[in-house]
Amino acid sequence: MEKFVRLEGLVAPLDRSNVDTDAIIPKQFLKSIKRSGFGPNAFDEWRYMDVGQPGQDSSQRPKNPNFVLNQPRYRGAEVLLTRANFGCGSSREHAPWALLDFGFKAIVAESFADIFFNNCFKNGILPIVLPAPEVEALFGQVEATPGYKLVVDLPAQAVIRPDGHAVPFQIDAFRKECLINGWDDIGLTLRHADKIREFEARRRIEQPWLFA
Amino acid sequence: MPKTLYDKLWQDHVVHQEADGTALLYIDRHLVHEVTSPQAFEGLKLAGRKPWRVSSIVSTPDHNTPTDHWDEGIQDPISRQQVETLDANIREVGALAYFPFRDPRMGILHVVGPEQGATLPGMTVVCGDSHTSTHGAFACMAHGIGTSEVEHVLATQCLLQKKSRTMLVAVEGSLGKGVTAKDVALAIIGTIGTAGGTGYAIEFGGSAIRGLSMEGRMTLCNMAIEGGARLGFVAVDDTTINYLKGRPFSPTGENWDKAVAHWRTLHSDEGARFDRVVMLKAEDIRPQVTWGTSPEMVVPVDGSVPDPTREADPVKREGMERALQYMGLKPAMAIKDIAIDKVFIGSCTNSRIEDLREAASVLKGRHVAGNVKLALAVPGSGLVKRQAEAEGLDKVFIAAGFEWREPGCSMCLAMNADRLEPGERCASTSNRNFEGRQGPGGRTHLVSPAMAAAAAIAGRFADVRDVL
Ligand code: SF4
């Protein structure tokens, strides 16, 4: 996994609550057995005027000019700004894969759905929860300022606005360490292989019916 | 100190704990389907790792499989490839049980696991599917995971987790005639909101919950995720134990007695403290119908579509306006005036035998209205289908004008051929009414099986209490 330390990125605003993972990557793209290539189909139903199909060349499809991410001023955005309960719905990891492939490395929101939140960390995307008034202020600033960029400083746990105002955010110490070092979860867990074996052996004796 | 059920389940699975509270939890049961597993198996192989304990795996394809013309196989080449990839992966690594496409026991994983006795009280159950919370009906710590986590569980039999806060949702009293577990689930979500359970593990309790069958409890726990909680569960009681007796993977003999003794401890202790308590009165719950694009946008059937201009919060107001536009509805319209185009009875929420019985009891001797273009009944598994046919329910559905299909996820998420066309309106027993969930531009109203049947007959939403 790629390390995440500090990012200075263009911000794109998606002004909606309850954006679900099916909106982020519609179900027809889940038929792929790969992890990559979902970027052109991120937000497919909102982004294009037609219904996308897997394997299709999306560069030729008619775009919805009203969808915010189609506006030229947000091209190349790396920070997504959105509202409450982002990533609700299906557990599909295709959602963070699509966002990452699209170019987003950090997502700022009032709140996230649990499974999506977890899936972000597994893919090196940093989901940042900020209080509603801070999110509201950011929406105002982003809309008013073309080329608006935020600095995300993970070691300092702060989002820094262009005016220098730093907004602190919370993150679990363990997750932070994993992101900063780009650690692979499985490798980390297997350091405890002996403990897992011991636990399992005890469980086989205490609750043998679980090992039929 | 008195413990909650969640505390007990958690403590029973901690292998190791980091300084910040992140724990390595042991996973007892891993359910695997075709959509969220291929990348995990591939990752495992690329890293040269072996699965830790394949006897924890129960697997069946469900999302992509067609619900008719099984003799013709899977027509869609991309769906077929995904199902074949699952076949190949399971054949290579092995499993406790695998029910391939067309096996008589195939079906939706969340229906198949419990009916096989592969979901047992006190287990941790995970699956790359958010409705894994269903298995919480058996006092399991059961939740959905992403594909990276599927790979993690395959490789290590563990998952990294932080402890959730606890919420007790207590429903006291007895449910009225025609009011089902689905209505309870929707009423709860209407009360706490779709993000109300975020960060919480919800225990459902109270006399109304204890009065539910296992099927009803599964419906309720299934919807926990729509209330934002990854985990929802119900304590063990006689209903749980009676359900499990004699199932194919349930323990037997001496192990059964030992297991039952352990299962009897799986409840919150008297006086256990929860971080949040929500109380509902069963008598207050009426049959529910969603009107919007989020399960929290729900009202009783005798209510009307809400008016966004009365909402003070501007973000919420805008969400309501957008939902009404998408759904093609006007504020203050009576729910009973909303006409439907299609009916779907199925999904891991409501495709078990009891659901089919409830719908059939409404349909018996009646016929689907002329304006309804398609009414689908899709049993949750091959075994549910066989049971329903043994009871003659298939005949009731067919005589009423329903199509009686093969098991699978079907029009719950429309990954196969069963879907809504743009603008079509559906009374659906599934769990999500998100934009495009049942097909691009499709409009979904979530209801119970009995309410879906009543809507099918009336051609519009109707109060099932009037026809029972
Ligand atoms: S029936 Fe629907 S919700 Fe349930 S597992 Fe299948 S797609 Fe998911």
XYZ file of C-alpha atoms and ligand atoms in Angstrom:
688
model
C 0.000 0.000 0.000
C 1.181 3.540 -0.735
C 2.210 5.683 2.196
C 0.101 8.643 3.166
C 1.925 11.438 4.962
C 1.143 14.893 3.646
C -0.997 15.952 0.732
C -1.671 19.288 -0.884
C -4.601 18.764 -3.197
C -7.328 20.479 -5.178
C -10.723 20.122 -3.487
C -13.926 19.041 -5.251
C -17.271 19.595 -3.482
C -20.017 16.961 -3.586
C -22.821 18.688 -1.750
C -25.042 15.759 -0.709
C -25.662 13.631 2.348
C -26.038 9.834 2.277
C -24.011 9.256 -0.890
C -24.148 5.462 -1.129
C -21.575 3.090 -2.581
C -23.887 2.250 -5.486
C -23.822 5.920 -6.472
C -20.023 5.864 -6.168
C -19.720 2.769 -8.365
C -22.920 1.281 -9.817
C -23.500 -2.446 -9.511
C -22.862 -3.393 -13.139
C -19.159 -2.630 -12.629
C -18.971 -5.103 -9.757
C -18.846 -7.906 -12.258
C -15.167 -7.241 -12.812
C -12.771 -9.623 -11.118
C -10.031 -6.958 -11.006
C -9.204 -4.233 -8.523
C -8.281 -1.487 -10.948
C -9.790 0.496 -13.781
C -12.929 1.694 -11.967
C -12.037 5.416 -12.123
C -13.847 6.221 -15.400
C -17.020 4.776 -13.850
C -16.856 6.549 -10.491
C -20.266 8.226 -9.952
C -21.254 6.800 -13.338
C -24.994 7.521 -13.137
C -24.466 11.140 -12.150
C -21.505 11.744 -14.407
C -22.813 10.520 -17.754
C -26.066 10.986 -19.636
C -26.260 7.327 -20.690
C -26.090 4.079 -18.729
C -22.520 2.779 -18.600
C -21.541 -0.813 -19.209
C -18.424 -2.619 -18.027
C -15.676 -2.754 -20.615
C -16.993 0.268 -22.510
C -14.718 3.197 -23.457
C -16.133 5.950 -21.253
C -14.154 8.784 -22.886
C -16.656 8.793 -25.773
C -19.792 8.901 -23.609
C -21.970 12.038 -23.220
C -21.161 13.758 -19.929
C -23.676 15.433 -17.631
C -22.509 19.078 -17.581
C -24.406 19.698 -14.329
C -22.491 17.113 -12.343
C -19.917 18.886 -10.244
C -16.961 16.609 -10.996
C -17.427 17.300 -14.716
C -16.652 20.978 -14.223
C -13.183 21.806 -15.570
C -12.263 23.732 -12.407
C -12.284 20.485 -10.407
C -10.219 18.436 -12.849
C -7.353 16.726 -11.043
C -8.990 17.049 -7.611
C -7.425 14.890 -4.922
C -9.583 15.862 -1.962
C -13.324 15.168 -1.981
C -15.470 17.346 0.251
C -18.912 15.995 1.107
C -21.629 15.812 3.770
C -22.972 13.266 6.256
C -23.021 9.447 6.088
C -20.801 9.228 3.002
C -20.316 5.689 1.665
C -23.461 4.136 3.147
C -25.012 1.035 1.634
C -23.233 -1.945 0.145
C -19.848 -3.028 1.526
C -18.292 -3.072 -1.943
C -14.632 -2.110 -1.840
C -15.040 -1.166 -5.484
C -16.160 2.212 -4.089
C -12.789 3.222 -2.615
C -11.047 1.564 -5.581
C -13.058 3.783 -7.933
C -12.397 6.941 -5.907
C -8.697 6.173 -5.735
C -8.525 5.408 -9.437
C -10.355 8.680 -10.107
C -7.611 10.465 -8.179
C -9.001 11.081 -4.684
C -6.576 10.466 -1.844
C -8.495 12.090 0.996
C -12.200 12.578 1.723
C -13.481 15.212 4.092
C -17.014 14.730 5.441
C -19.238 15.265 8.451
C -19.477 11.501 8.911
C -18.869 8.234 7.090
C -20.616 4.873 7.027
C -18.588 2.328 9.033
C -17.695 -0.267 6.411
C -16.724 2.303 3.793
C -14.629 4.140 6.381
C -12.739 0.924 7.083
C -12.307 0.119 3.412
C -10.661 3.508 2.793
C -7.822 2.760 5.168
C -7.180 -0.587 3.477
C -6.520 1.305 0.259
C -4.485 4.228 1.467
C -7.336 6.769 1.276
C -7.629 9.007 4.311
C -11.249 9.655 5.408
C -11.399 12.763 7.587
C -14.325 13.571 9.849
C -14.772 17.290 10.574
C -17.501 19.033 12.559
C -20.478 20.217 10.487
C -19.668 23.968 10.818
C -16.115 23.370 9.507
C -17.502 21.371 6.583
C -20.029 24.108 5.882
C -17.269 26.745 5.891
C -15.169 24.663 3.514
C -18.075 24.321 1.073
C -18.414 28.116 1.018
C -14.701 28.670 0.464
C -14.326 25.992 -2.219
C -17.208 27.361 -4.236
C -15.954 30.941 -3.930
C -12.334 30.187 -4.762
C -11.274 28.544 -8.055
C -8.221 26.353 -7.571
C -8.955 25.930 -3.861
C -6.460 23.561 -2.270
C -6.216 21.990 1.153
C -3.161 20.633 2.871
C -3.763 17.388 4.741
C -1.051 16.830 7.311
C -1.490 13.356 8.760
C 1.357 13.383 11.311
C 0.004 16.690 12.675
C -3.624 15.462 12.306
C -4.748 18.709 10.715
C -6.402 20.015 7.588
C -4.860 23.368 6.691
C -6.857 25.896 4.686
C -5.209 28.342 2.260
C -5.781 31.131 4.805
C -3.572 29.214 7.213
C -6.414 28.137 9.502
C -5.677 24.589 10.696
C -8.586 22.302 11.545
C -7.576 19.356 13.729
C -9.042 15.872 13.182
C -9.078 12.606 15.111
C -7.682 9.283 13.921
C -6.873 6.004 15.681
C -3.196 5.796 16.512
C -2.875 2.361 14.939
C -4.522 3.377 11.670
C -2.395 6.489 11.483
C 0.789 4.485 11.897
C -0.302 2.005 9.219
C -1.054 4.789 6.717
C 2.131 6.739 7.371
C 4.225 3.610 6.921
C 2.142 2.090 4.128
C 1.930 -1.163 6.116
C 0.108 -4.184 4.798
C -2.454 -5.379 7.368
C -2.018 -9.052 6.609
C 1.728 -8.907 7.114
C 1.181 -7.123 10.428
C -1.373 -9.653 11.613
C 0.782 -12.617 10.687
C 3.393 -11.397 13.161
C 0.870 -12.726 15.684
C 0.492 -16.111 13.997
C 1.538 -17.984 17.145
C -1.069 -16.192 19.206
C -3.748 -16.993 16.629
C -2.752 -20.666 16.699
C -2.855 -20.756 20.499
C -6.239 -19.059 20.556
C -7.574 -21.495 18.001
C -6.260 -24.538 19.871
C -7.950 -23.381 23.079
C -11.180 -22.681 21.252
C -11.185 -26.168 19.722
C -11.215 -27.628 23.225
C -13.690 -25.179 24.784
C -16.166 -24.958 21.905
C -15.490 -28.022 19.749
C -18.793 -27.652 17.853
C -17.344 -24.603 16.103
C -14.773 -26.776 14.368
C -16.988 -29.488 12.905
C -19.901 -6.049 36.587
C -22.912 -6.958 34.458
C -21.987 -7.372 30.812
C -23.860 -6.679 27.628
C -24.185 -9.444 25.058
C -21.795 -7.467 22.858
C -19.162 -7.391 25.640
C -19.404 -11.160 25.958
C -19.146 -11.795 22.229
C -16.251 -9.382 21.916
C -14.249 -10.787 24.824
C -14.704 -14.318 23.549
C -12.888 -13.441 20.295
C -9.964 -11.179 21.178
C -6.664 -12.749 20.104
C -4.514 -9.687 20.656
C -4.981 -6.016 21.451
C -2.988 -2.944 20.375
C -2.333 -0.056 22.754
C -5.029 2.119 21.142
C -7.699 -0.559 21.601
C -7.561 -1.993 18.079
C -8.084 -5.709 18.541
C -7.336 -8.753 16.487
C -10.588 -10.750 16.528
C -10.865 -14.424 15.662
C -13.389 -15.233 12.927
C -15.434 -18.418 13.218
C -17.477 -18.322 10.036
C -16.553 -16.813 6.682
C -19.295 -16.584 4.065
C -18.022 -16.153 0.519
C -19.893 -15.138 -2.621
C -18.862 -14.355 -6.179
C -18.870 -10.538 -6.235
C -16.549 -9.504 -3.424
C -14.164 -12.470 -3.335
C -12.271 -12.760 -6.659
C -9.835 -9.938 -5.885
C -9.247 -11.396 -2.421
C -8.367 -14.864 -3.725
C -6.142 -13.272 -6.332
C -4.381 -11.132 -3.724
C -3.787 -14.190 -1.572
C -2.264 -16.075 -4.452
C -0.087 -13.172 -5.574
C 1.336 -12.882 -2.070
C 1.999 -16.635 -1.968
C -0.257 -17.078 1.068
C -2.447 -20.027 1.991
C -5.918 -19.793 3.535
C -5.754 -20.238 7.306
C -8.793 -22.454 7.977
C -10.930 -23.368 4.993
C -13.394 -25.261 7.184
C -14.677 -21.842 8.265
C -15.873 -21.129 4.717
C -19.459 -21.510 3.498
C -19.984 -20.372 -0.048
C -22.572 -20.035 -2.784
C -23.038 -17.663 -5.718
C -26.115 -15.466 -5.310
C -25.798 -11.893 -6.619
C -25.340 -12.636 -10.324
C -27.262 -15.819 -10.865
C -30.388 -15.704 -13.037
C -33.764 -16.610 -11.526
C -35.230 -18.322 -14.579
C -34.168 -20.671 -17.389
C -31.560 -22.367 -15.228
C -31.234 -25.040 -17.893
C -29.661 -22.434 -20.166
C -26.915 -21.543 -17.668
C -25.795 -17.954 -17.067
C -26.265 -15.968 -20.263
C -24.437 -12.768 -19.288
C -20.762 -13.570 -20.010
C -19.380 -11.248 -17.330
C -21.676 -12.673 -14.636
C -20.783 -16.157 -15.769
C -17.095 -15.419 -15.488
C -17.563 -14.217 -11.925
C -19.483 -17.342 -10.909
C -16.941 -19.579 -12.639
C -14.136 -17.748 -10.864
C -15.802 -18.545 -7.536
C -16.149 -22.204 -8.568
C -12.465 -22.373 -9.440
C -11.322 -20.599 -6.282
C -13.388 -22.775 -3.940
C -12.381 -25.917 -5.787
C -8.759 -24.929 -5.308
C -8.835 -23.969 -1.620
C -11.786 -26.001 -0.258
C -14.639 -25.115 2.096
C -16.905 -26.529 4.789
C -19.782 -26.270 2.320
C -20.117 -25.022 -1.220
C -23.410 -24.872 -3.083
C -22.628 -24.051 -6.708
C -25.067 -22.586 -9.220
C -28.132 -24.891 -9.581
C -27.366 -26.936 -6.471
C -30.714 -27.580 -4.723
C -29.324 -25.837 -1.618
C -28.037 -22.762 -3.442
C -29.478 -19.396 -2.480
C -28.769 -16.064 -0.857
C -25.902 -16.594 1.597
C -27.764 -14.923 4.441
C -30.637 -17.349 3.975
C -28.455 -20.406 3.337
C -26.058 -20.031 6.318
C -28.758 -20.125 9.007
C -30.900 -22.778 7.353
C -27.869 -25.066 7.149
C -27.053 -24.531 10.824
C -23.767 -22.999 9.683
C -24.563 -19.865 11.677
C -24.401 -20.735 15.360
C -24.834 -18.555 18.444
C -21.707 -16.891 19.764
C -19.882 -16.976 16.444
C -18.152 -14.161 14.659
C -19.587 -14.253 11.147
C -18.206 -12.139 8.315
C -18.911 -11.822 4.622
C -18.069 -9.346 1.901
C -21.639 -8.125 2.044
C -23.160 -5.488 4.266
C -26.268 -7.517 5.132
C -24.186 -10.019 7.058
C -25.765 -8.359 10.090
C -28.658 -10.785 9.399
C -26.829 -13.533 11.304
C -26.966 -11.430 14.463
C -30.430 -12.951 14.934
C -28.508 -15.903 16.414
C -26.608 -13.770 18.936
C -23.618 -13.659 16.602
C -21.194 -10.826 16.078
C -21.892 -10.682 12.347
C -21.024 -7.914 9.943
C -20.056 -7.026 6.421
C -16.442 -6.480 5.362
C -14.643 -5.159 2.303
C -12.625 -7.257 -0.099
C -9.273 -6.418 1.553
C -10.757 -7.761 4.753
C -12.013 -10.872 2.968
C -8.398 -11.467 1.983
C -7.281 -10.704 5.533
C -9.708 -13.264 6.981
C -8.707 -15.858 4.392
C -5.034 -15.367 5.242
C -5.189 -14.954 9.022
C -8.649 -16.064 10.267
C -8.732 -12.725 12.038
C -9.899 -9.197 11.560
C -8.643 -5.909 12.988
C -11.479 -4.219 14.826
C -12.216 -1.392 17.190
C -14.939 -1.947 19.728
C -18.231 -0.255 18.898
C -20.442 1.585 21.334
C -23.562 -0.271 22.417
C -27.171 0.595 21.764
C -30.234 -1.179 23.049
C -33.325 -0.869 20.907
C -36.179 -2.199 23.009
C -39.585 -2.812 21.482
C -42.114 -3.636 24.171
C -45.646 -4.881 23.798
C -47.261 -6.936 21.085
C -47.377 -6.171 17.396
C -50.756 -5.544 15.822
C -52.327 -7.715 13.155
C -50.504 -7.346 9.832
C -47.482 -5.672 11.431
C -44.277 -7.629 10.829
C -40.574 -7.578 11.646
C -40.021 -5.542 8.472
C -42.319 -2.806 9.753
C -40.481 -2.849 13.085
C -37.145 -2.502 11.253
C -38.390 0.404 9.130
C -40.008 2.104 12.123
C -36.721 1.859 14.030
C -34.764 3.347 11.118
C -37.391 6.063 10.780
C -36.771 6.857 14.449
C -32.965 6.752 14.660
C -32.150 7.708 11.046
C -29.903 5.925 8.556
C -26.802 7.132 10.363
C -28.304 6.750 13.849
C -26.539 3.458 14.449
C -23.162 4.457 12.989
C -20.428 3.362 15.369
C -22.863 1.292 17.436
C -23.577 -2.380 17.873
C -27.337 -2.651 18.309
C -28.986 -5.221 20.536
C -32.672 -5.639 19.775
C -34.645 -6.543 22.866
C -38.010 -6.218 24.531
C -41.047 -8.452 24.545
C -42.033 -7.721 20.928
C -38.615 -8.887 19.717
C -38.669 -11.969 21.916
C -42.026 -12.749 20.351
C -40.558 -12.816 16.828
C -39.663 -16.044 15.050
C -36.065 -16.559 13.882
C -37.172 -15.473 10.414
C -38.500 -12.222 11.848
C -35.344 -11.640 13.886
C -33.245 -12.177 10.759
C -35.326 -9.580 8.917
C -34.764 -7.136 11.733
C -31.005 -7.724 12.085
C -30.663 -7.647 8.293
C -31.848 -4.030 8.328
C -29.487 -2.966 11.163
C -27.009 -1.825 8.529
C -29.650 0.467 7.012
C -29.774 2.159 10.393
C -26.011 2.673 10.153
C -25.012 -0.153 12.515
C -22.742 -2.839 11.143
C -23.885 -5.157 13.898
C -27.369 -5.940 15.110
C -28.240 -8.905 17.298
C -30.795 -10.624 19.490
C -30.102 -12.706 22.602
C -30.430 -16.490 22.576
C -33.678 -18.009 23.861
C -35.737 -21.149 23.245
C -36.760 -19.853 19.819
C -33.093 -19.761 18.769
C -32.300 -23.196 20.119
C -35.408 -24.842 18.687
C -34.615 -23.394 15.264
C -31.100 -24.864 15.275
C -31.925 -28.364 16.408
C -31.309 -30.925 13.670
C -29.916 -28.603 10.998
C -27.152 -30.105 8.792
C -24.221 -28.277 10.458
C -25.714 -27.925 13.938
C -23.842 -29.851 16.633
C -25.217 -33.224 17.727
C -25.056 -35.546 20.737
C -22.823 -34.454 23.567
C -21.632 -31.422 21.623
C -25.207 -30.217 21.247
C -25.737 -30.265 25.018
C -22.461 -28.466 25.627
C -23.259 -25.926 22.967
C -26.745 -25.252 24.323
C -25.336 -24.724 27.807
C -22.946 -22.131 26.394
C -25.576 -20.502 24.192
C -27.826 -19.999 27.204
C -25.268 -17.491 28.528
C -25.538 -15.336 25.398
C -27.701 -12.469 26.616
C -27.042 -9.146 28.306
C -26.823 -9.440 32.066
C -29.439 -7.855 34.264
C -28.414 -4.232 34.825
C -25.878 -4.112 31.948
C -25.241 -0.565 30.744
C -25.682 0.572 27.143
C -24.292 3.774 25.653
C -27.678 4.560 24.178
C -31.172 3.184 24.702
C -34.059 3.639 22.274
C -37.556 2.536 23.287
C -40.461 1.848 20.954
C -43.953 0.686 21.746
C -45.052 -2.220 19.575
C -48.640 -0.960 19.567
C -47.513 2.292 17.909
C -45.979 0.554 14.905
C -48.168 0.482 11.800
C -47.335 -1.104 8.426
C -44.595 1.030 6.867
C -43.888 2.279 3.347
C -40.792 4.242 2.295
C -41.424 7.257 0.073
C -37.861 8.398 -0.664
C -34.376 7.242 -1.592
C -33.134 6.362 1.855
C -34.705 3.831 4.249
C -35.200 6.562 6.871
C -37.647 8.254 4.480
C -40.504 6.166 5.727
C -44.086 6.703 6.916
C -46.995 4.486 7.989
C -49.226 3.327 5.135
C -52.072 5.567 6.293
C -49.751 8.584 6.180
C -48.723 10.867 3.357
C -45.601 12.024 1.564
C -43.949 14.717 3.710
C -43.624 18.327 2.662
C -39.999 19.549 2.398
C -41.001 23.167 3.011
C -41.772 22.139 6.588
C -38.230 20.866 7.168
C -36.078 23.388 9.028
C -32.658 21.864 8.256
C -31.622 23.096 4.766
C -29.431 20.077 3.958
C -32.262 17.701 4.879
C -34.775 19.796 2.962
C -32.684 19.627 -0.164
C -32.295 15.876 0.267
C -36.072 15.527 0.549
C -36.685 17.648 -2.530
C -34.188 15.630 -4.523
C -35.773 12.380 -3.342
C -39.280 13.520 -4.260
C -38.112 14.527 -7.689
C -36.362 11.204 -8.243
C -39.364 9.289 -6.954
C -41.813 11.337 -9.022
C -43.947 12.195 -5.997
C -45.676 15.343 -4.756
C -45.660 16.556 -1.149
C -48.732 15.677 0.930
C -49.821 12.934 -1.467
C -51.484 10.031 0.384
C -49.347 6.900 0.351
C -52.407 4.880 -0.638
C -52.728 6.988 -3.806
C -49.346 5.911 -5.138
C -49.792 3.429 -8.011
C -47.136 0.811 -8.700
C -45.749 -0.924 -11.796
C -43.926 -3.906 -10.349
C -43.788 -6.011 -7.199
C -40.772 -7.844 -5.855
C -41.029 -10.341 -3.024
C -37.575 -11.639 -2.208
C -34.052 -10.659 -0.984
C -32.141 -11.616 2.146
C -34.542 -9.403 4.102
C -37.784 -11.148 3.204
C -37.455 -14.365 1.215
C -37.739 -16.977 3.939
C -40.591 -19.405 4.314
C -42.478 -17.244 6.790
C -42.293 -14.263 4.418
C -43.703 -16.323 1.569
C -46.466 -17.626 3.834
C -47.421 -14.095 4.869
C -47.575 -12.886 1.289
C -49.492 -15.961 0.157
C -52.078 -15.534 2.899
C -52.914 -12.119 1.426
C -52.823 -13.334 -2.187
C -54.967 -16.409 -1.713
C -58.075 -16.218 -3.895
C -57.108 -12.805 -5.260
C -55.368 -11.496 -8.362
C -52.690 -8.922 -9.155
C -54.164 -5.627 -10.464
C -54.158 -4.910 -14.203
C -51.720 -1.988 -13.972
C -49.034 -4.192 -12.407
C -46.674 -5.240 -15.204
C -44.667 -7.783 -13.288
C -44.928 -9.432 -9.898
C -41.972 -11.576 -8.872
C -41.703 -14.061 -6.050
C -38.112 -15.157 -5.527
C -37.465 -17.617 -2.682
C -34.261 -17.039 -0.722
C -32.876 -20.514 -1.282
C -33.543 -23.761 -3.062
C -34.666 -25.283 0.234
C -37.092 -22.441 0.930
C -38.469 -22.909 -2.559
C -38.957 -26.632 -2.012
C -40.634 -26.062 1.347
C -42.976 -23.467 -0.171
C -43.895 -25.840 -2.964
C -44.577 -28.611 -0.458
C -47.029 -26.234 1.219
C -48.624 -25.296 -2.096
C -47.582 -21.647 -1.832
C -46.191 -21.623 -5.368
C -49.697 -22.352 -6.648
C -51.110 -19.420 -4.685
C -48.504 -17.057 -6.114
C -48.960 -18.303 -9.661
C -52.763 -18.245 -9.478
C -52.544 -14.639 -8.264
C -50.475 -13.700 -11.317
C -46.990 -13.787 -9.788
C -43.960 -15.330 -11.464
C -42.432 -18.040 -9.294
C -38.670 -17.935 -9.741
C -35.448 -19.706 -8.836
C -33.559 -18.461 -5.739
C -31.021 -15.618 -5.728
C -30.614 -11.911 -5.004
C -32.584 -11.053 -8.119
C -34.242 -7.643 -8.241
C -32.895 -6.622 -4.839
C -29.909 -5.143 -6.638
C -30.542 -5.983 -10.260
C -27.161 -7.467 -11.117
C -28.945 -10.148 -13.076
C -31.719 -9.681 -15.636
C -34.441 -8.837 -13.054
C -34.698 -5.069 -12.856
C -36.818 -1.943 -13.081
C -36.893 0.219 -16.190
C -36.340 3.979 -15.760
C -39.330 5.564 -14.016
C -40.917 2.276 -12.984
C -42.252 2.087 -9.451
C -41.886 -1.030 -7.351
C -43.284 -2.318 -4.077
C -40.278 -4.267 -2.864
C -39.547 -6.392 0.185
C -35.806 -5.721 -0.146
C -33.755 -3.407 2.040
C -32.521 -0.485 -0.043
C -34.447 2.189 -1.914
C -31.367 4.078 -3.118
C -31.427 5.746 -6.532
C -30.970 3.104 -9.214
C -30.783 0.216 -6.747
C -33.274 -1.932 -8.657
C -32.216 -0.635 -12.066
C -31.202 2.805 -13.385
C -34.035 5.303 -12.842
C -36.125 2.711 -10.966
C -38.231 3.821 -7.982
C -38.298 1.541 -4.968
C -40.706 1.567 -2.034
C -39.708 -0.749 0.792
C -42.481 -2.733 2.435
C -43.148 -6.046 4.188
C -44.125 -9.151 2.174
C -47.767 -8.840 3.285
C -47.807 -5.168 2.269
C -46.203 -6.003 -1.094
C -48.912 -8.576 -1.685
C -51.625 -6.070 -0.730
C -50.099 -3.511 -3.119
C -49.971 -6.097 -5.904
C -53.693 -6.717 -5.581
C -54.684 -3.069 -5.303
C -52.220 -1.819 -7.939
C -51.306 0.856 -5.420
C -50.221 0.866 -1.798
C -52.914 -0.481 0.464
C -53.205 -1.164 4.167
C -52.789 -4.894 4.607
C -54.828 -4.683 7.811
C -57.891 -3.972 5.660
C -57.528 -7.142 3.609
C -56.447 -9.676 6.241
S -30.503 -10.085 -1.459
Fe -29.878 -8.000 -1.837
S -29.114 -7.211 0.053
Fe -29.241 -9.412 0.233
S -27.208 -10.160 -0.262
Fe -28.405 -10.178 -2.137
S -28.041 -8.198 -3.063
Fe -27.358 -8.043 -0.978
